[in-house]
PDB file of C-alpha atoms in Angstrom:
ATOM      1  CA  UNK A   1     -23.622  18.253 192.573  1.00  0.00           C
ATOM      2  CA  UNK A   2     -23.978  22.246 192.105  1.00  0.00           C
ATOM      3  CA  UNK A   3     -20.190  22.616 191.380  1.00  0.00           C
ATOM      4  CA  UNK A   4     -21.887  20.390 187.914  1.00  0.00           C
ATOM      5  CA  UNK A   5     -23.882  22.770 186.633  1.00  0.00           C
ATOM      6  CA  UNK A   6     -21.762  25.603 188.241  1.00  0.00           C
ATOM      7  CA  UNK A   7     -19.690  24.349 185.307  1.00  0.00           C
ATOM      8  CA  UNK A   8     -21.652  23.184 182.713  1.00  0.00           C
ATOM      9  CA  UNK A   9     -23.796  27.246 183.086  1.00  0.00           C
ATOM     10  CA  UNK A  10     -20.133  28.373 183.187  1.00  0.00           C
ATOM     11  CA  UNK A  11     -18.852  27.143 180.041  1.00  0.00           C
ATOM     12  CA  UNK A  12     -22.048  27.192 178.381  1.00  0.00           C
ATOM     13  CA  UNK A  13     -21.575  30.906 179.323  1.00  0.00           C
ATOM     14  CA  UNK A  14     -17.477  31.468 177.983  1.00  0.00           C
ATOM     15  CA  UNK A  15     -18.951  29.957 174.801  1.00  0.00           C
ATOM     16  CA  UNK A  16     -21.682  33.107 173.985  1.00  0.00           C
ATOM     17  CA  UNK A  17     -19.565  35.739 175.214  1.00  0.00           C
ATOM     18  CA  UNK A  18     -17.049  34.503 173.315  1.00  0.00           C
ATOM     19  CA  UNK A  19     -18.780  33.870 169.518  1.00  0.00           C
ATOM     20  CA  UNK A  20     -18.986  37.046 168.838  1.00  0.00           C
ATOM     21  CA  UNK A  21     -15.929  38.685 170.193  1.00  0.00           C
ATOM     22  CA  UNK A  22     -13.603  36.047 168.183  1.00  0.00           C
ATOM     23  CA  UNK A  23     -15.742  35.116 164.694  1.00  0.00           C
ATOM     24  CA  UNK A  24     -15.331  39.110 163.607  1.00  0.00           C
ATOM     25  CA  UNK A  25     -11.465  38.450 164.305  1.00  0.00           C
ATOM     26  CA  UNK A  26     -11.568  34.741 161.915  1.00  0.00           C
ATOM     27  CA  UNK A  27     -13.526  36.806 159.414  1.00  0.00           C
ATOM     28  CA  UNK A  28     -10.779  39.620 159.220  1.00  0.00           C
ATOM     29  CA  UNK A  29      -7.940  38.084 159.378  1.00  0.00           C
ATOM     30  CA  UNK A  30      -9.874  35.874 156.455  1.00  0.00           C
ATOM     31  CA  UNK A  31      -9.565  32.169 158.042  1.00  0.00           C
ATOM     32  CA  UNK A  32     -12.573  31.289 155.857  1.00  0.00           C
ATOM     33  CA  UNK A  33     -13.285  27.611 155.299  1.00  0.00           C
ATOM     34  CA  UNK A  34     -12.716  26.828 151.305  1.00  0.00           C
ATOM     35  CA  UNK A  35     -16.034  23.697 150.472  1.00  0.00           C
ATOM     36  CA  UNK A  36     -14.534  20.484 148.371  1.00  0.00           C
ATOM     37  CA  UNK A  37     -15.803  20.554 144.608  1.00  0.00           C
ATOM     38  CA  UNK A  38     -17.532  16.840 144.855  1.00  0.00           C
ATOM     39  CA  UNK A  39     -19.373  17.498 147.779  1.00  0.00           C
ATOM     40  CA  UNK A  40     -23.076  18.660 147.207  1.00  0.00           C
ATOM     41  CA  UNK A  41     -24.359  21.491 145.452  1.00  0.00           C
ATOM     42  CA  UNK A  42     -25.657  23.401 148.420  1.00  0.00           C
ATOM     43  CA  UNK A  43     -22.165  23.929 150.419  1.00  0.00           C
ATOM     44  CA  UNK A  44     -20.458  25.725 147.498  1.00  0.00           C
ATOM     45  CA  UNK A  45     -22.806  28.631 149.321  1.00  0.00           C
ATOM     46  CA  UNK A  46     -21.119  28.129 152.949  1.00  0.00           C
ATOM     47  CA  UNK A  47     -17.705  29.157 151.570  1.00  0.00           C
ATOM     48  CA  UNK A  48     -15.745  31.592 153.431  1.00  0.00           C
ATOM     49  CA  UNK A  49     -17.392  30.862 156.679  1.00  0.00           C
ATOM     50  CA  UNK A  50     -14.964  31.729 159.484  1.00  0.00           C
ATOM     51  CA  UNK A  51     -13.566  28.399 160.451  1.00  0.00           C
ATOM     52  CA  UNK A  52     -10.807  27.761 163.453  1.00  0.00           C
ATOM     53  CA  UNK A  53     -14.131  27.643 165.461  1.00  0.00           C
ATOM     54  CA  UNK A  54     -13.312  25.659 167.889  1.00  0.00           C
ATOM     55  CA  UNK A  55     -10.782  27.835 169.146  1.00  0.00           C
ATOM     56  CA  UNK A  56     -13.906  28.595 171.277  1.00  0.00           C
ATOM     57  CA  UNK A  57     -14.726  25.203 173.051  1.00  0.00           C
ATOM     58  CA  UNK A  58     -10.745  25.274 174.202  1.00  0.00           C
ATOM     59  CA  UNK A  59     -11.700  28.718 175.771  1.00  0.00           C
ATOM     60  CA  UNK A  60     -15.167  27.223 177.059  1.00  0.00           C
ATOM     61  CA  UNK A  61     -13.707  24.571 178.759  1.00  0.00           C
ATOM     62  CA  UNK A  62     -10.841  24.799 179.718  1.00  0.00           C
ATOM     63  CA  UNK A  63     -11.216  27.311 182.903  1.00  0.00           C
ATOM     64  CA  UNK A  64     -14.377  25.427 184.141  1.00  0.00           C
ATOM     65  CA  UNK A  65     -12.468  22.430 184.541  1.00  0.00           C
ATOM     66  CA  UNK A  66      -9.579  23.977 185.997  1.00  0.00           C
ATOM     67  CA  UNK A  67     -11.967  26.506 188.394  1.00  0.00           C
ATOM     68  CA  UNK A  68     -14.529  23.725 189.477  1.00  0.00           C
ATOM     69  CA  UNK A  69     -12.196  20.100 188.931  1.00  0.00           C
ATOM     70  CA  UNK A  70     -10.519  20.601 191.899  1.00  0.00           C
ATOM     71  CA  UNK A  71      -7.090  20.019 189.046  1.00  0.00           C
ATOM     72  CA  UNK A  72      -6.907  16.100 189.244  1.00  0.00           C
ATOM     73  CA  UNK A  73      -4.702  14.312 188.025  1.00  0.00           C
ATOM     74  CA  UNK A  74      -6.990  13.269 185.673  1.00  0.00           C
ATOM     75  CA  UNK A  75      -8.936  16.541 184.366  1.00  0.00           C
ATOM     76  CA  UNK A  76      -5.486  17.475 183.773  1.00  0.00           C
ATOM     77  CA  UNK A  77      -4.369  14.723 181.587  1.00  0.00           C
ATOM     78  CA  UNK A  78      -7.773  14.819 179.147  1.00  0.00           C
ATOM     79  CA  UNK A  79      -6.759  18.947 179.104  1.00  0.00           C
ATOM     80  CA  UNK A  80      -4.177  17.745 177.629  1.00  0.00           C
ATOM     81  CA  UNK A  81      -4.808  15.390 175.443  1.00  0.00           C
ATOM     82  CA  UNK A  82      -8.240  17.882 173.937  1.00  0.00           C
ATOM     83  CA  UNK A  83      -5.972  20.589 173.867  1.00  0.00           C
ATOM     84  CA  UNK A  84      -3.094  18.850 172.530  1.00  0.00           C
ATOM     85  CA  UNK A  85      -5.597  17.199 169.149  1.00  0.00           C
ATOM     86  CA  UNK A  86      -6.457  20.390 169.706  1.00  0.00           C
ATOM     87  CA  UNK A  87      -3.042  21.663 168.274  1.00  0.00           C
ATOM     88  CA  UNK A  88      -3.274  19.786 166.124  1.00  0.00           C
ATOM     89  CA  UNK A  89      -6.106  20.355 164.401  1.00  0.00           C
ATOM     90  CA  UNK A  90      -5.401  24.458 164.290  1.00  0.00           C
ATOM     91  CA  UNK A  91      -1.571  23.220 162.573  1.00  0.00           C
ATOM     92  CA  UNK A  92      -3.345  21.517 160.421  1.00  0.00           C
ATOM     93  CA  UNK A  93      -6.075  24.152 159.906  1.00  0.00           C
ATOM     94  CA  UNK A  94      -3.729  27.455 159.078  1.00  0.00           C
ATOM     95  CA  UNK A  95      -1.807  25.760 156.503  1.00  0.00           C
ATOM     96  CA  UNK A  96      -4.220  25.239 154.698  1.00  0.00           C
ATOM     97  CA  UNK A  97      -6.410  28.066 155.636  1.00  0.00           C
ATOM     98  CA  UNK A  98      -3.885  30.533 155.466  1.00  0.00           C
ATOM     99  CA  UNK A  99      -1.001  29.585 153.882  1.00  0.00           C
ATOM    100  CA  UNK A 100      -3.240  27.991 151.791  1.00  0.00           C
ATOM    101  CA  UNK A 101      -2.608  24.054 151.545  1.00  0.00           C
ATOM    102  CA  UNK A 102      -5.311  21.831 150.304  1.00  0.00           C
ATOM    103  CA  UNK A 103      -4.314  18.993 152.181  1.00  0.00           C
ATOM    104  CA  UNK A 104      -3.338  20.829 155.551  1.00  0.00           C
ATOM    105  CA  UNK A 105      -0.764  18.703 157.803  1.00  0.00           C
ATOM    106  CA  UNK A 106       1.439  15.606 156.499  1.00  0.00           C
ATOM    107  CA  UNK A 107      -0.937  12.325 157.322  1.00  0.00           C
ATOM    108  CA  UNK A 108       2.879  10.964 158.806  1.00  0.00           C
ATOM    109  CA  UNK A 109       2.602  15.150 160.669  1.00  0.00           C
ATOM    110  CA  UNK A 110      -0.972  13.952 162.355  1.00  0.00           C
ATOM    111  CA  UNK A 111       0.667  10.856 163.238  1.00  0.00           C
ATOM    112  CA  UNK A 112       3.105  11.469 165.176  1.00  0.00           C
ATOM    113  CA  UNK A 113       1.585  14.161 166.547  1.00  0.00           C
ATOM    114  CA  UNK A 114      -1.477  11.565 167.700  1.00  0.00           C
ATOM    115  CA  UNK A 115       1.356   9.753 169.229  1.00  0.00           C
ATOM    116  CA  UNK A 116       2.624  11.299 170.966  1.00  0.00           C
ATOM    117  CA  UNK A 117      -0.488  12.006 173.338  1.00  0.00           C
ATOM    118  CA  UNK A 118      -1.745   8.340 173.292  1.00  0.00           C
ATOM    119  CA  UNK A 119       1.738   7.176 174.237  1.00  0.00           C
ATOM    120  CA  UNK A 120       1.658  10.184 176.997  1.00  0.00           C
ATOM    121  CA  UNK A 121      -1.956   9.662 178.154  1.00  0.00           C
ATOM    122  CA  UNK A 122      -1.804   6.021 177.968  1.00  0.00           C
ATOM    123  CA  UNK A 123       1.695   5.537 179.861  1.00  0.00           C
ATOM    124  CA  UNK A 124       0.297   8.613 183.239  1.00  0.00           C
ATOM    125  CA  UNK A 125      -2.833   6.505 182.802  1.00  0.00           C
ATOM    126  CA  UNK A 126      -2.116   2.687 182.847  1.00  0.00           C
ATOM    127  CA  UNK A 127       1.393   3.505 184.437  1.00  0.00           C
ATOM    128  CA  UNK A 128       1.335   7.363 187.089  1.00  0.00           C
ATOM    129  CA  UNK A 129      -2.307   6.448 188.121  1.00  0.00           C
ATOM    130  CA  UNK A 130      -2.002   3.409 188.248  1.00  0.00           C
ATOM    131  CA  UNK A 131      -5.114   1.940 186.100  1.00  0.00           C
ATOM    132  CA  UNK A 132      -3.394  -1.193 184.791  1.00  0.00           C
ATOM    133  CA  UNK A 133      -3.802  -2.438 181.151  1.00  0.00           C
ATOM    134  CA  UNK A 134      -6.983  -3.763 181.587  1.00  0.00           C
ATOM    135  CA  UNK A 135      -9.853  -3.968 179.255  1.00  0.00           C
ATOM    136  CA  UNK A 136     -13.351  -4.232 180.742  1.00  0.00           C
ATOM    137  CA  UNK A 137     -15.741  -5.625 178.615  1.00  0.00           C
ATOM    138  CA  UNK A 138     -19.103  -4.506 179.469  1.00  0.00           C
ATOM    139  CA  UNK A 139     -22.151  -6.862 180.260  1.00  0.00           C
ATOM    140  CA  UNK A 140     -19.745 -10.090 180.648  1.00  0.00           C
ATOM    141  CA  UNK A 141     -17.651  -8.437 183.798  1.00  0.00           C
ATOM    142  CA  UNK A 142     -14.505  -9.504 182.435  1.00  0.00           C
ATOM    143  CA  UNK A 143     -11.183  -7.284 182.860  1.00  0.00           C
ATOM    144  CA  UNK A 144      -8.718  -8.906 180.025  1.00  0.00           C
ATOM    145  CA  UNK A 145      -5.095  -7.461 180.955  1.00  0.00           C
ATOM    146  CA  UNK A 146      -3.929  -6.683 177.105  1.00  0.00           C
ATOM    147  CA  UNK A 147      -0.666  -6.524 179.174  1.00  0.00           C
ATOM    148  CA  UNK A 148       1.040  -4.492 176.532  1.00  0.00           C
ATOM    149  CA  UNK A 149      -1.111  -4.674 173.840  1.00  0.00           C
ATOM    150  CA  UNK A 150      -3.919  -1.789 174.845  1.00  0.00           C
ATOM    151  CA  UNK A 151      -1.093   0.872 174.453  1.00  0.00           C
ATOM    152  CA  UNK A 152      -1.811  -0.170 171.179  1.00  0.00           C
ATOM    153  CA  UNK A 153      -5.238  -0.259 171.357  1.00  0.00           C
ATOM    154  CA  UNK A 154      -5.150   3.372 173.375  1.00  0.00           C
ATOM    155  CA  UNK A 155      -3.866   4.590 170.377  1.00  0.00           C
ATOM    156  CA  UNK A 156      -6.027   2.769 168.356  1.00  0.00           C
ATOM    157  CA  UNK A 157      -8.995   5.019 170.998  1.00  0.00           C
ATOM    158  CA  UNK A 158      -6.611   8.531 169.814  1.00  0.00           C
ATOM    159  CA  UNK A 159      -6.995   8.341 166.668  1.00  0.00           C
ATOM    160  CA  UNK A 160     -10.476   6.042 165.241  1.00  0.00           C
ATOM    161  CA  UNK A 161     -12.227   8.492 167.798  1.00  0.00           C
ATOM    162  CA  UNK A 162     -10.862  11.693 166.674  1.00  0.00           C
ATOM    163  CA  UNK A 163     -10.491  11.141 163.050  1.00  0.00           C
ATOM    164  CA  UNK A 164     -14.773   9.866 163.803  1.00  0.00           C
ATOM    165  CA  UNK A 165     -15.583  13.268 164.967  1.00  0.00           C
ATOM    166  CA  UNK A 166     -13.341  14.983 162.028  1.00  0.00           C
ATOM    167  CA  UNK A 167     -15.358  12.898 159.844  1.00  0.00           C
ATOM    168  CA  UNK A 168     -18.806  14.217 161.881  1.00  0.00           C
ATOM    169  CA  UNK A 169     -18.354  17.649 161.259  1.00  0.00           C
ATOM    170  CA  UNK A 170     -20.009  17.672 157.992  1.00  0.00           C
ATOM    171  CA  UNK A 171     -23.172  19.706 158.353  1.00  0.00           C
ATOM    172  CA  UNK A 172     -24.019  22.691 160.139  1.00  0.00           C
ATOM    173  CA  UNK A 173     -24.558  21.921 164.318  1.00  0.00           C
ATOM    174  CA  UNK A 174     -23.983  18.382 163.356  1.00  0.00           C
ATOM    175  CA  UNK A 175     -20.595  16.897 166.126  1.00  0.00           C
ATOM    176  CA  UNK A 176     -20.939  19.631 168.063  1.00  0.00           C
ATOM    177  CA  UNK A 177     -24.424  18.809 168.724  1.00  0.00           C
ATOM    178  CA  UNK A 178     -23.324  15.126 169.357  1.00  0.00           C
ATOM    179  CA  UNK A 179     -20.970  15.400 170.810  1.00  0.00           C
ATOM    180  CA  UNK A 180     -23.121  17.657 173.871  1.00  0.00           C
ATOM    181  CA  UNK A 181     -24.831  14.472 174.225  1.00  0.00           C
ATOM    182  CA  UNK A 182     -21.907  12.235 174.454  1.00  0.00           C
ATOM    183  CA  UNK A 183     -20.359  14.331 176.882  1.00  0.00           C
ATOM    184  CA  UNK A 184     -23.449  14.109 179.123  1.00  0.00           C
ATOM    185  CA  UNK A 185     -23.625  10.122 178.952  1.00  0.00           C
ATOM    186  CA  UNK A 186     -20.137  10.816 179.670  1.00  0.00           C
ATOM    187  CA  UNK A 187     -21.174  12.511 182.534  1.00  0.00           C
ATOM    188  CA  UNK A 188     -23.149   9.984 184.382  1.00  0.00           C
ATOM    189  CA  UNK A 189     -20.271   7.143 183.265  1.00  0.00           C
ATOM    190  CA  UNK A 190     -18.317   9.457 185.508  1.00  0.00           C
ATOM    191  CA  UNK A 191     -20.756   9.293 188.648  1.00  0.00           C
ATOM    192  CA  UNK A 192     -21.552   6.223 188.074  1.00  0.00           C
ATOM    193  CA  UNK A 193     -17.621   5.191 188.656  1.00  0.00           C
ATOM    194  CA  UNK A 194     -17.046   7.806 190.788  1.00  0.00           C
ATOM    195  CA  UNK A 195     -14.895  10.276 188.842  1.00  0.00           C
ATOM    196  CA  UNK A 196     -16.547  13.479 189.868  1.00  0.00           C
ATOM    197  CA  UNK A 197     -13.517  15.785 189.083  1.00  0.00           C
ATOM    198  CA  UNK A 198     -13.621  13.625 185.165  1.00  0.00           C
ATOM    199  CA  UNK A 199     -17.615  14.423 185.945  1.00  0.00           C
ATOM    200  CA  UNK A 200     -16.930  18.472 186.211  1.00  0.00           C
ATOM    201  CA  UNK A 201     -14.617  17.840 182.518  1.00  0.00           C
ATOM    202  CA  UNK A 202     -17.498  16.319 181.328  1.00  0.00           C
ATOM    203  CA  UNK A 203     -19.791  18.414 181.306  1.00  0.00           C
ATOM    204  CA  UNK A 204     -17.832  21.227 180.736  1.00  0.00           C
ATOM    205  CA  UNK A 205     -17.356  19.764 177.154  1.00  0.00           C
ATOM    206  CA  UNK A 206     -21.072  19.435 177.044  1.00  0.00           C
ATOM    207  CA  UNK A 207     -21.455  22.971 178.167  1.00  0.00           C
ATOM    208  CA  UNK A 208     -18.600  24.094 175.106  1.00  0.00           C
ATOM    209  CA  UNK A 209     -19.977  21.678 172.342  1.00  0.00           C
ATOM    210  CA  UNK A 210     -23.924  24.045 173.162  1.00  0.00           C
ATOM    211  CA  UNK A 211     -22.799  27.016 174.107  1.00  0.00           C
ATOM    212  CA  UNK A 212     -20.519  26.983 170.385  1.00  0.00           C
ATOM    213  CA  UNK A 213     -23.986  25.716 169.107  1.00  0.00           C
ATOM    214  CA  UNK A 214     -25.454  29.056 168.836  1.00  0.00           C
ATOM    215  CA  UNK A 215     -23.415  29.931 166.082  1.00  0.00           C
ATOM    216  CA  UNK A 216     -22.430  27.118 164.115  1.00  0.00           C
ATOM    217  CA  UNK A 217     -26.053  25.790 164.010  1.00  0.00           C
ATOM    218  CA  UNK A 218     -27.746  26.088 160.468  1.00  0.00           C
ATOM    219  CA  UNK A 219     -27.030  29.158 159.051  1.00  0.00           C
ATOM    220  CA  UNK A 220     -23.739  28.695 160.643  1.00  0.00           C
ATOM    221  CA  UNK A 221     -21.956  31.070 161.291  1.00  0.00           C
ATOM    222  CA  UNK A 222     -18.427  29.077 161.720  1.00  0.00           C
ATOM    223  CA  UNK A 223     -17.857  26.335 161.685  1.00  0.00           C
ATOM    224  CA  UNK A 224     -15.283  24.532 164.458  1.00  0.00           C
ATOM    225  CA  UNK A 225     -11.940  22.911 162.029  1.00  0.00           C
ATOM    226  CA  UNK A 226     -10.468  20.032 162.318  1.00  0.00           C
ATOM    227  CA  UNK A 227      -9.105  22.867 165.804  1.00  0.00           C
ATOM    228  CA  UNK A 228     -12.323  21.569 167.373  1.00  0.00           C
ATOM    229  CA  UNK A 229     -12.956  18.477 166.306  1.00  0.00           C
ATOM    230  CA  UNK A 230     -10.365  16.590 166.185  1.00  0.00           C
ATOM    231  CA  UNK A 231     -10.029  18.299 169.815  1.00  0.00           C
ATOM    232  CA  UNK A 232     -13.843  16.480 170.584  1.00  0.00           C
ATOM    233  CA  UNK A 233     -12.218  13.570 169.898  1.00  0.00           C
ATOM    234  CA  UNK A 234      -9.931  13.166 172.307  1.00  0.00           C
ATOM    235  CA  UNK A 235     -11.374  15.052 174.841  1.00  0.00           C
ATOM    236  CA  UNK A 236     -14.108  11.795 174.402  1.00  0.00           C
ATOM    237  CA  UNK A 237     -11.638   8.884 173.734  1.00  0.00           C
ATOM    238  CA  UNK A 238      -8.767  10.603 176.905  1.00  0.00           C
ATOM    239  CA  UNK A 239     -12.341  10.625 179.430  1.00  0.00           C
ATOM    240  CA  UNK A 240     -13.206   6.860 178.000  1.00  0.00           C
ATOM    241  CA  UNK A 241      -9.140   5.171 178.643  1.00  0.00           C
ATOM    242  CA  UNK A 242      -9.064   6.394 182.064  1.00  0.00           C
ATOM    243  CA  UNK A 243     -12.583   5.097 182.945  1.00  0.00           C
ATOM    244  CA  UNK A 244     -12.182   1.965 181.390  1.00  0.00           C
ATOM    245  CA  UNK A 245     -15.332   1.629 179.206  1.00  0.00           C
ATOM    246  CA  UNK A 246     -13.507   2.233 176.002  1.00  0.00           C
ATOM    247  CA  UNK A 247     -15.999  -0.660 174.568  1.00  0.00           C
ATOM    248  CA  UNK A 248     -18.383   1.904 176.136  1.00  0.00           C
ATOM    249  CA  UNK A 249     -17.091   4.396 173.346  1.00  0.00           C
ATOM    250  CA  UNK A 250     -18.590   2.312 170.818  1.00  0.00           C
ATOM    251  CA  UNK A 251     -21.911   2.644 172.533  1.00  0.00           C
ATOM    252  CA  UNK A 252     -22.088   6.582 173.466  1.00  0.00           C
ATOM    253  CA  UNK A 253     -19.862   7.298 170.441  1.00  0.00           C
ATOM    254  CA  UNK A 254     -22.026   5.430 168.276  1.00  0.00           C
ATOM    255  CA  UNK A 255     -23.108   7.976 165.329  1.00  0.00           C
ATOM    256  CA  UNK A 256     -19.320   9.182 164.744  1.00  0.00           C
ATOM    257  CA  UNK A 257     -18.603   5.290 164.802  1.00  0.00           C
ATOM    258  CA  UNK A 258     -21.656   5.106 162.002  1.00  0.00           C
ATOM    259  CA  UNK A 259     -19.666   7.800 159.566  1.00  0.00           C
ATOM    260  CA  UNK A 260     -16.572   6.510 160.094  1.00  0.00           C
ATOM    261  CA  UNK A 261     -17.637   2.907 159.182  1.00  0.00           C
ATOM    262  CA  UNK A 262     -19.254   5.005 156.161  1.00  0.00           C
ATOM    263  CA  UNK A 263     -16.373   5.757 154.854  1.00  0.00           C
ATOM    264  CA  UNK A 264     -14.217   3.248 155.061  1.00  0.00           C
ATOM    265  CA  UNK A 265     -16.634   0.653 153.583  1.00  0.00           C
ATOM    266  CA  UNK A 266     -17.273   3.546 150.280  1.00  0.00           C
ATOM    267  CA  UNK A 267     -14.171   3.241 149.840  1.00  0.00           C
ATOM    268  CA  UNK A 268     -13.520  -0.101 150.542  1.00  0.00           C
ATOM    269  CA  UNK A 269     -16.374  -0.956 147.756  1.00  0.00           C
ATOM    270  CA  UNK A 270     -15.264   1.628 144.648  1.00  0.00           C
ATOM    271  CA  UNK A 271     -11.591   0.415 145.370  1.00  0.00           C
ATOM    272  CA  UNK A 272     -12.636  -3.271 145.088  1.00  0.00           C
ATOM    273  CA  UNK A 273     -15.561  -3.411 142.442  1.00  0.00           C
ATOM    274  CA  UNK A 274     -15.804   0.047 141.491  1.00  0.00           C
ATOM    275  CA  UNK A 275     -18.893   0.703 143.081  1.00  0.00           C
ATOM    276  CA  UNK A 276     -20.465   3.060 145.765  1.00  0.00           C
ATOM    277  CA  UNK A 277     -23.200   1.980 148.358  1.00  0.00           C
ATOM    278  CA  UNK A 278     -23.911   5.647 149.397  1.00  0.00           C
ATOM    279  CA  UNK A 279     -24.191   8.710 147.137  1.00  0.00           C
ATOM    280  CA  UNK A 280     -21.185   9.959 149.087  1.00  0.00           C
ATOM    281  CA  UNK A 281     -19.813   9.700 152.003  1.00  0.00           C
ATOM    282  CA  UNK A 282     -19.895  10.273 155.144  1.00  0.00           C
ATOM    283  CA  UNK A 283     -23.345   8.757 155.270  1.00  0.00           C
ATOM    284  CA  UNK A 284     -24.110  12.998 156.163  1.00  0.00           C
ATOM    285  CA  UNK A 285     -23.917  13.612 152.713  1.00  0.00           C
ATOM    286  CA  UNK A 286     -25.865  10.498 151.255  1.00  0.00           C
ATOM    287  CA  UNK A 287     -28.740  11.192 152.758  1.00  0.00           C
ATOM    288  CA  UNK A 288     -28.240  14.507 151.904  1.00  0.00           C
ATOM    289  CA  UNK A 289     -28.276  13.162 148.475  1.00  0.00           C
ATOM    290  CA  UNK A 290     -31.082  11.723 149.166  1.00  0.00           C
ATOM    291  CA  UNK A 291     -33.392  14.906 149.984  1.00  0.00           C
ATOM    292  CA  UNK A 292     -32.883  15.501 153.029  1.00  0.00           C
ATOM    293  CA  UNK A 293     -32.346  18.601 154.177  1.00  0.00           C
ATOM    294  CA  UNK A 294     -29.396  19.345 156.200  1.00  0.00           C
ATOM    295  CA  UNK A 295     -31.878  20.399 158.801  1.00  0.00           C
ATOM    296  CA  UNK A 296     -33.077  17.650 158.894  1.00  0.00           C
ATOM    297  CA  UNK A 297     -30.595  15.019 158.390  1.00  0.00           C
ATOM    298  CA  UNK A 298     -28.974  17.218 161.434  1.00  0.00           C
ATOM    299  CA  UNK A 299     -32.104  15.815 163.861  1.00  0.00           C
ATOM    300  CA  UNK A 300     -31.795  12.644 163.087  1.00  0.00           C
ATOM    301  CA  UNK A 301     -28.631  12.204 164.446  1.00  0.00           C
ATOM    302  CA  UNK A 302     -28.749  14.056 167.034  1.00  0.00           C
ATOM    303  CA  UNK A 303     -31.714  11.672 168.489  1.00  0.00           C
ATOM    304  CA  UNK A 304     -29.921   8.375 167.420  1.00  0.00           C
ATOM    305  CA  UNK A 305     -26.673   9.880 169.181  1.00  0.00           C
ATOM    306  CA  UNK A 306     -28.999  10.385 172.426  1.00  0.00           C
ATOM    307  CA  UNK A 307     -30.275   6.626 171.665  1.00  0.00           C
ATOM    308  CA  UNK A 308     -27.034   5.402 171.137  1.00  0.00           C
ATOM    309  CA  UNK A 309     -26.030   6.958 174.714  1.00  0.00           C
ATOM    310  CA  UNK A 310     -29.315   5.939 176.890  1.00  0.00           C
ATOM    311  CA  UNK A 311     -28.037   1.978 175.419  1.00  0.00           C
ATOM    312  CA  UNK A 312     -24.870   2.542 177.072  1.00  0.00           C
ATOM    313  CA  UNK A 313     -25.804   3.843 179.999  1.00  0.00           C
ATOM    314  CA  UNK A 314     -28.176   0.697 179.874  1.00  0.00           C
ATOM    315  CA  UNK A 315     -25.365  -2.037 179.131  1.00  0.00           C
ATOM    316  CA  UNK A 316     -23.516   0.329 182.223  1.00  0.00           C
ATOM    317  CA  UNK A 317     -26.083  -0.486 184.151  1.00  0.00           C
ATOM    318  CA  UNK A 318     -26.621  -3.929 183.813  1.00  0.00           C
ATOM    319  CA  UNK A 319     -22.415  -4.659 184.173  1.00  0.00           C
ATOM    320  CA  UNK A 320     -22.114  -2.498 187.313  1.00  0.00           C
ATOM    321  CA  UNK A 321     -22.348  -5.467 189.491  1.00  0.00           C
ATOM    322  CA  UNK A 322     -19.742  -7.385 187.575  1.00  0.00           C
ATOM    323  CA  UNK A 323     -17.821  -4.710 185.506  1.00  0.00           C
ATOM    324  CA  UNK A 324     -14.688  -1.896 186.616  1.00  0.00           C
ATOM    325  CA  UNK A 325     -15.639  -0.439 188.700  1.00  0.00           C
ATOM    326  CA  UNK A 326     -12.336   1.380 190.540  1.00  0.00           C
TER     327      UNK A 326
END
């Protein structure tokens, strides 16, 4: 268990040390965030804040994950998926910030990258690692063999999680804090299933995100950008797939799910009726425009993340006797 503390502590320390070194570089390179015109007016003051800070998280995650995990196949696969999505996010950020193309990567270009990540994750986990194509249904103690449809599920889990975390990254410290909470929860889940190496990866992810939060909390000195948000989503999705807890991820990442659903509901409502359900989506902006301060929104959402993770762990405890324990 000491390795878990060491991994989390090392990741946190690396992030703390990397911040003062990397942030001035991003500022000198003029990797500044642009703020969308339709967003809350108070966000205009954030224009020019360095972005692509997700690089800090990735560096802080990599070293302790390799050092304390024994470089197991599962951890290497999780790192591959995480850094693969980080690369997609970096290219998107680079095109938007440096090349000044506001839309970044085209949707189909992102999709190709995510298909590659999903295919690699699904094949290696299901075939090479022998995890099979079963879907564990919590509480019911059922393992449902989805056959080839399992690979479609993996793709949906990856795309859904990465995009949900990306949507959550709209306020200072919101995505970093909620990811820290979710990663710690998944560290506990990995321990329940006897996956110590993956637990090391999870606590290192939590430590890296928490260390990044030192510079990303309000008022943020740096933003993670798509480099960070896509990588964080990929990391959580990869762990969920390798622990066969894809459905449990919906609970652990409850805040991310609500953020994504708020956008879907808003778009459907506006296109079908011409009316908006929320003042603005994702839903964290709705609360901002309702008069909440940014720090209040973030704090409440962090608390919601803690509750979601606690519920997920309770469901796991109640399900373990009849669920997936491999």
